[in-house]
PDB file of C-alpha atoms in Angstrom:
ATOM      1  CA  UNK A 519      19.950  12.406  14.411  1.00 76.00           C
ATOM      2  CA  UNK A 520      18.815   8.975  15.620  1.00 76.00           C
ATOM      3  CA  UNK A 521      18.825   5.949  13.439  1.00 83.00           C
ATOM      4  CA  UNK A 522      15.656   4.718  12.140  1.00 91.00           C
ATOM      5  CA  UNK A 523      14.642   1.749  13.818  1.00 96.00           C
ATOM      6  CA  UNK A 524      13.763  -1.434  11.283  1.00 97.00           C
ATOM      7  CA  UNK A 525      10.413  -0.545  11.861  1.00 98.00           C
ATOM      8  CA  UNK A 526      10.555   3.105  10.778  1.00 98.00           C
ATOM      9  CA  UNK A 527      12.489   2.264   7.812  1.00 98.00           C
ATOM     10  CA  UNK A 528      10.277  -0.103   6.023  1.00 98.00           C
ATOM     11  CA  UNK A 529       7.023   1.929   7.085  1.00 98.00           C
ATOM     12  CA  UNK A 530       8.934   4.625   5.123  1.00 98.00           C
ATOM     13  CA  UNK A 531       9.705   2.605   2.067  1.00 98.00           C
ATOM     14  CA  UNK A 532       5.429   1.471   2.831  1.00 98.00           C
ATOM     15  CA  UNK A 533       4.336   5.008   2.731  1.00 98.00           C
ATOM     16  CA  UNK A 534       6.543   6.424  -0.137  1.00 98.00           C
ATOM     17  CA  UNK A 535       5.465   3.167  -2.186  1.00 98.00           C
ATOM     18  CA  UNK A 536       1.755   3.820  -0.882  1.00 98.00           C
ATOM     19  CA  UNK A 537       2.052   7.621  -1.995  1.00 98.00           C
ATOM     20  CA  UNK A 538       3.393   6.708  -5.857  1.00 98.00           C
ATOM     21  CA  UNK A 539       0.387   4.124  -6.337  1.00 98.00           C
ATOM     22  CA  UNK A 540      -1.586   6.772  -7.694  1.00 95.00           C
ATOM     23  CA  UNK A 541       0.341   7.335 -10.491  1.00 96.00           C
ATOM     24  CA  UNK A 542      -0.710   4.032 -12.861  1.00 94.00           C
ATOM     25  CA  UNK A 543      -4.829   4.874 -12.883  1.00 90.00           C
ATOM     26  CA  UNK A 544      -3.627   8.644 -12.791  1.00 89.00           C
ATOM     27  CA  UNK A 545      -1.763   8.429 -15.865  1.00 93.00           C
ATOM     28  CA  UNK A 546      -4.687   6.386 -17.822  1.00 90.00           C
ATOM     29  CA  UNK A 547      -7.190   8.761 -16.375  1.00 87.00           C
ATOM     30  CA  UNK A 548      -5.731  11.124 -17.520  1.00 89.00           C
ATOM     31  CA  UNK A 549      -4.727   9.955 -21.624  1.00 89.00           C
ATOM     32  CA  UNK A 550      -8.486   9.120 -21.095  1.00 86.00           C
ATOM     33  CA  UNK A 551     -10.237  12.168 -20.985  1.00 84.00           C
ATOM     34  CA  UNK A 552      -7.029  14.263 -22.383  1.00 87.00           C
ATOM     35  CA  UNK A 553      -5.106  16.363 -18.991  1.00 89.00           C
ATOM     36  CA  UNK A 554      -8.045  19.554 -19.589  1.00 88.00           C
ATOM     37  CA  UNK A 555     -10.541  16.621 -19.167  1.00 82.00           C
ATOM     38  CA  UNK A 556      -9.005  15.169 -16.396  1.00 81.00           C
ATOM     39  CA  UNK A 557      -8.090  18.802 -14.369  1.00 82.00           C
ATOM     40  CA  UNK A 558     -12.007  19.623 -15.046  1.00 82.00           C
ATOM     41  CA  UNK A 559     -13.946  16.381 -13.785  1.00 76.00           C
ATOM     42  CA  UNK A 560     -14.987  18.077 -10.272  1.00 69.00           C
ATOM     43  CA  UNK A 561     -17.039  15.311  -8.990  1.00 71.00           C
ATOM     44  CA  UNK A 562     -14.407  12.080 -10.672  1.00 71.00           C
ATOM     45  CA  UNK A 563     -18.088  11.566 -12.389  1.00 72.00           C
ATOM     46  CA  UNK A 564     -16.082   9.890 -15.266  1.00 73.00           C
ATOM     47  CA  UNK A 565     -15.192   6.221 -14.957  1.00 78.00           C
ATOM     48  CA  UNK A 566     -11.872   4.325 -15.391  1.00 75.00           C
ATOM     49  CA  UNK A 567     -12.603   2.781 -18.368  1.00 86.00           C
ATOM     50  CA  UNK A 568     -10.142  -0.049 -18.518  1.00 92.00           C
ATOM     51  CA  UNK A 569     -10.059  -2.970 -15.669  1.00 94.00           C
ATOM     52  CA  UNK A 570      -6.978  -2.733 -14.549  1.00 94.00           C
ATOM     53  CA  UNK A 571      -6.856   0.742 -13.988  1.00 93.00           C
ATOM     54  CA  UNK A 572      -9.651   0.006 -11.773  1.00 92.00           C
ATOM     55  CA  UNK A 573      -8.413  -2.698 -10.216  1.00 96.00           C
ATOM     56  CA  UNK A 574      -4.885  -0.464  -9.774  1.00 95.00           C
ATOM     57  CA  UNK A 575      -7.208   2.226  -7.704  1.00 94.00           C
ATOM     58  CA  UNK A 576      -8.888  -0.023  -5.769  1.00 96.00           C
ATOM     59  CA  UNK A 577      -5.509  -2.092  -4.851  1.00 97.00           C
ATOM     60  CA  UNK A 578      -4.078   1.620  -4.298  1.00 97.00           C
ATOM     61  CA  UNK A 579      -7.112   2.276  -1.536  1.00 97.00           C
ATOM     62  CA  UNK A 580      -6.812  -0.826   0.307  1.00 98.00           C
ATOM     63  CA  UNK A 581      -2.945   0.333   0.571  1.00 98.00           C
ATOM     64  CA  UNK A 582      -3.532   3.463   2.085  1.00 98.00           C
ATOM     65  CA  UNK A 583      -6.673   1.719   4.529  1.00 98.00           C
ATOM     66  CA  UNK A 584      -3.845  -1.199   5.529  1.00 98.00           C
ATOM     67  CA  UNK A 585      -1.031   1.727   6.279  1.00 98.00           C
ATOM     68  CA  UNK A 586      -3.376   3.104   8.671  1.00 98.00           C
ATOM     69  CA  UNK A 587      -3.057  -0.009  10.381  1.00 98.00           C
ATOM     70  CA  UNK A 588       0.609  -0.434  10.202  1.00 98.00           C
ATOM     71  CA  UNK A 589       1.988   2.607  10.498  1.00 98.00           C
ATOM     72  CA  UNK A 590       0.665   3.148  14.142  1.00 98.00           C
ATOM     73  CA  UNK A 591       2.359  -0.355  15.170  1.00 98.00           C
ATOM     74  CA  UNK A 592       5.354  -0.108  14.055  1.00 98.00           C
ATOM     75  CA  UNK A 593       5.521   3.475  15.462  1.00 98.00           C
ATOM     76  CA  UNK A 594       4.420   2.371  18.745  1.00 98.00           C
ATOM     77  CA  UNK A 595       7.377  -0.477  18.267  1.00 98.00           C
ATOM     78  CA  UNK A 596       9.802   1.745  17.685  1.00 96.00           C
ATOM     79  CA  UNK A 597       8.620   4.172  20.636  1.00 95.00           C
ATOM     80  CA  UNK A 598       8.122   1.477  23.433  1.00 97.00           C
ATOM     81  CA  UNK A 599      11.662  -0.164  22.261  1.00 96.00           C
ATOM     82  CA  UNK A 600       9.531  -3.542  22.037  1.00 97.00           C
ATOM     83  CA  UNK A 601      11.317  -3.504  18.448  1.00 97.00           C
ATOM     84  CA  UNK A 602      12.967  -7.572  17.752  1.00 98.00           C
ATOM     85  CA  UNK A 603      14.301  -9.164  14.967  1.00 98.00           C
ATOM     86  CA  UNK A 604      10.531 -10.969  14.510  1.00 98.00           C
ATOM     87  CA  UNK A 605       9.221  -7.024  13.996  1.00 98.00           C
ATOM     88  CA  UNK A 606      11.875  -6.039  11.745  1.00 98.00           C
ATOM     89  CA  UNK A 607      11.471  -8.881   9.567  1.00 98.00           C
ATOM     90  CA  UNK A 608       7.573  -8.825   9.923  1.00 98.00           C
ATOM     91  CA  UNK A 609       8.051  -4.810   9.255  1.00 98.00           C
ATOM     92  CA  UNK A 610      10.096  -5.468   5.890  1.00 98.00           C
ATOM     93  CA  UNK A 611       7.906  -9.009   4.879  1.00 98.00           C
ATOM     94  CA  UNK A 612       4.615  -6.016   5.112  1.00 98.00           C
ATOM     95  CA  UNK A 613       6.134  -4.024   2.211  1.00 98.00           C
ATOM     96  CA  UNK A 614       7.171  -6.384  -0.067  1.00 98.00           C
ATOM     97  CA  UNK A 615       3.675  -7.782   0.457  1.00 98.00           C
ATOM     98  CA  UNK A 616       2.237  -4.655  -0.003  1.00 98.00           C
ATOM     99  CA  UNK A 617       4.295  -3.965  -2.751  1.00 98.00           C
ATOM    100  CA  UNK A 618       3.429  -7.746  -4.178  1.00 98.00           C
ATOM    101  CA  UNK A 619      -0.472  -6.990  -3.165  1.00 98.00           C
ATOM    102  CA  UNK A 620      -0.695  -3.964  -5.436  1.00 98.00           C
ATOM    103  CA  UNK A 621       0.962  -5.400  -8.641  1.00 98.00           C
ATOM    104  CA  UNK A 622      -0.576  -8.691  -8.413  1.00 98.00           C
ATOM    105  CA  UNK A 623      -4.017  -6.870  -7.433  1.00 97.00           C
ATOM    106  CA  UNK A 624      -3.665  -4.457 -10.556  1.00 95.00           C
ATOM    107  CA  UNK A 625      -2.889  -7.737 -12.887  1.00 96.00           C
ATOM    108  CA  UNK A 626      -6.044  -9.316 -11.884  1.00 96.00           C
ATOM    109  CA  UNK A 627      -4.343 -12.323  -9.902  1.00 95.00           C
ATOM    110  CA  UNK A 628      -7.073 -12.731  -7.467  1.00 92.00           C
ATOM    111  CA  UNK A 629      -5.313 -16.137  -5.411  1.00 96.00           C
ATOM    112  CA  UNK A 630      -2.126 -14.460  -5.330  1.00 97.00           C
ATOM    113  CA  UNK A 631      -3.483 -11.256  -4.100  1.00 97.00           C
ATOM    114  CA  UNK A 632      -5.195 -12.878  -1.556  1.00 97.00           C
ATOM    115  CA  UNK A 633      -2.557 -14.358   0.063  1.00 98.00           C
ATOM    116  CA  UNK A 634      -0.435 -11.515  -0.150  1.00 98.00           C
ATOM    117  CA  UNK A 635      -2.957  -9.602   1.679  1.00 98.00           C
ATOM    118  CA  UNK A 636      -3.375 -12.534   4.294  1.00 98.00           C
ATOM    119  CA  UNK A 637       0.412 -12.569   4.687  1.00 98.00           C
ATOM    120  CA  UNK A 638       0.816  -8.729   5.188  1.00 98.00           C
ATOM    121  CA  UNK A 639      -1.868  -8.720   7.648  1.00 98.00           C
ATOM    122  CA  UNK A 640       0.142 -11.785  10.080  1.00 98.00           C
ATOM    123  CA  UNK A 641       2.835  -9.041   9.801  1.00 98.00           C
ATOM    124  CA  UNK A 642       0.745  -6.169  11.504  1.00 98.00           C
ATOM    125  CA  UNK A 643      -0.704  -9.304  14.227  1.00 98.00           C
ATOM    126  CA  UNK A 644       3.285  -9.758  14.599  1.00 98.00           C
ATOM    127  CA  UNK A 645       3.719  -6.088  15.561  1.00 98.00           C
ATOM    128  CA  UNK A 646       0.841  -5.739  17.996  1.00 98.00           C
ATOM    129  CA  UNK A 647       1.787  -9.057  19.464  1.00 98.00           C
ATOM    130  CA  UNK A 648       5.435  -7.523  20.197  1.00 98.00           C
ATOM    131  CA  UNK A 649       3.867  -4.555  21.615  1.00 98.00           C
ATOM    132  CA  UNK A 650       1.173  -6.867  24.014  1.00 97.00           C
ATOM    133  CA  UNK A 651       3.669  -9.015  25.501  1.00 94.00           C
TER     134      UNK A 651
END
């Protein structure tokens, strides 16, 4: 088996973080409306009631929209071999900014989150500028 590229590895580590941020607004959803409540909503008709479960579903959406992003550049890094130490560090700064962007999004730091988002999305420019050179 082939080593993962730097690339590969951190959009891993994105996508396994991106597929446990459910689990916060899940968990309040469902001591909300009790699990029976929860398993028998068939439309999600019932609101989150507190904000930053909200806010924690939202954040969790805009991870999954921004992987869709990612995940195609730094596959098509590691596939071309245009892979550098700028796109492995740009590929590992993109989770922890993820990462960053979803706690700081569910705490209600709006600044913070901002940036973080700003900062992960120089990392996907990095990629696609490694793979337009």
């Amino acid at each position: 088996m082939q080593p993962l590229s730097a690339e590969l590895y951190w959009l891993t580590l994105t996508a396994v973080a991106t597929a446990f941020m459910w689990l916060p607004y899940t968990l309040q959803f469902i001591g909300q409306l009790g699990p029976v409540g929860a398993i028998v909503d068939p439309n999600h008709d019932a609101p989150l009631e507190p904000m930053w479960a909200q806010r924690a579903k939202r954040a969790h959406a805009n991870a999954v929209e921004n992987l869709v992003i990612f995940a195609p550049l730094a596959i098509a890094v590691h596939i071309t071999g245009a892979g550098t130490e700028m796109t492995a560090l740009a590929a590992m700064v993109y989770f922890f900014a993820r990462i960053g962007h979803f706690i700081v999004y569910w705490m209600g730091l709006p600044v913070i989150r901002t940036l973080l988002f700003a900062g992960g999305f120089v990392c996907q420019l990095v990629l696609a500028a490694a793979l337009l050179a």
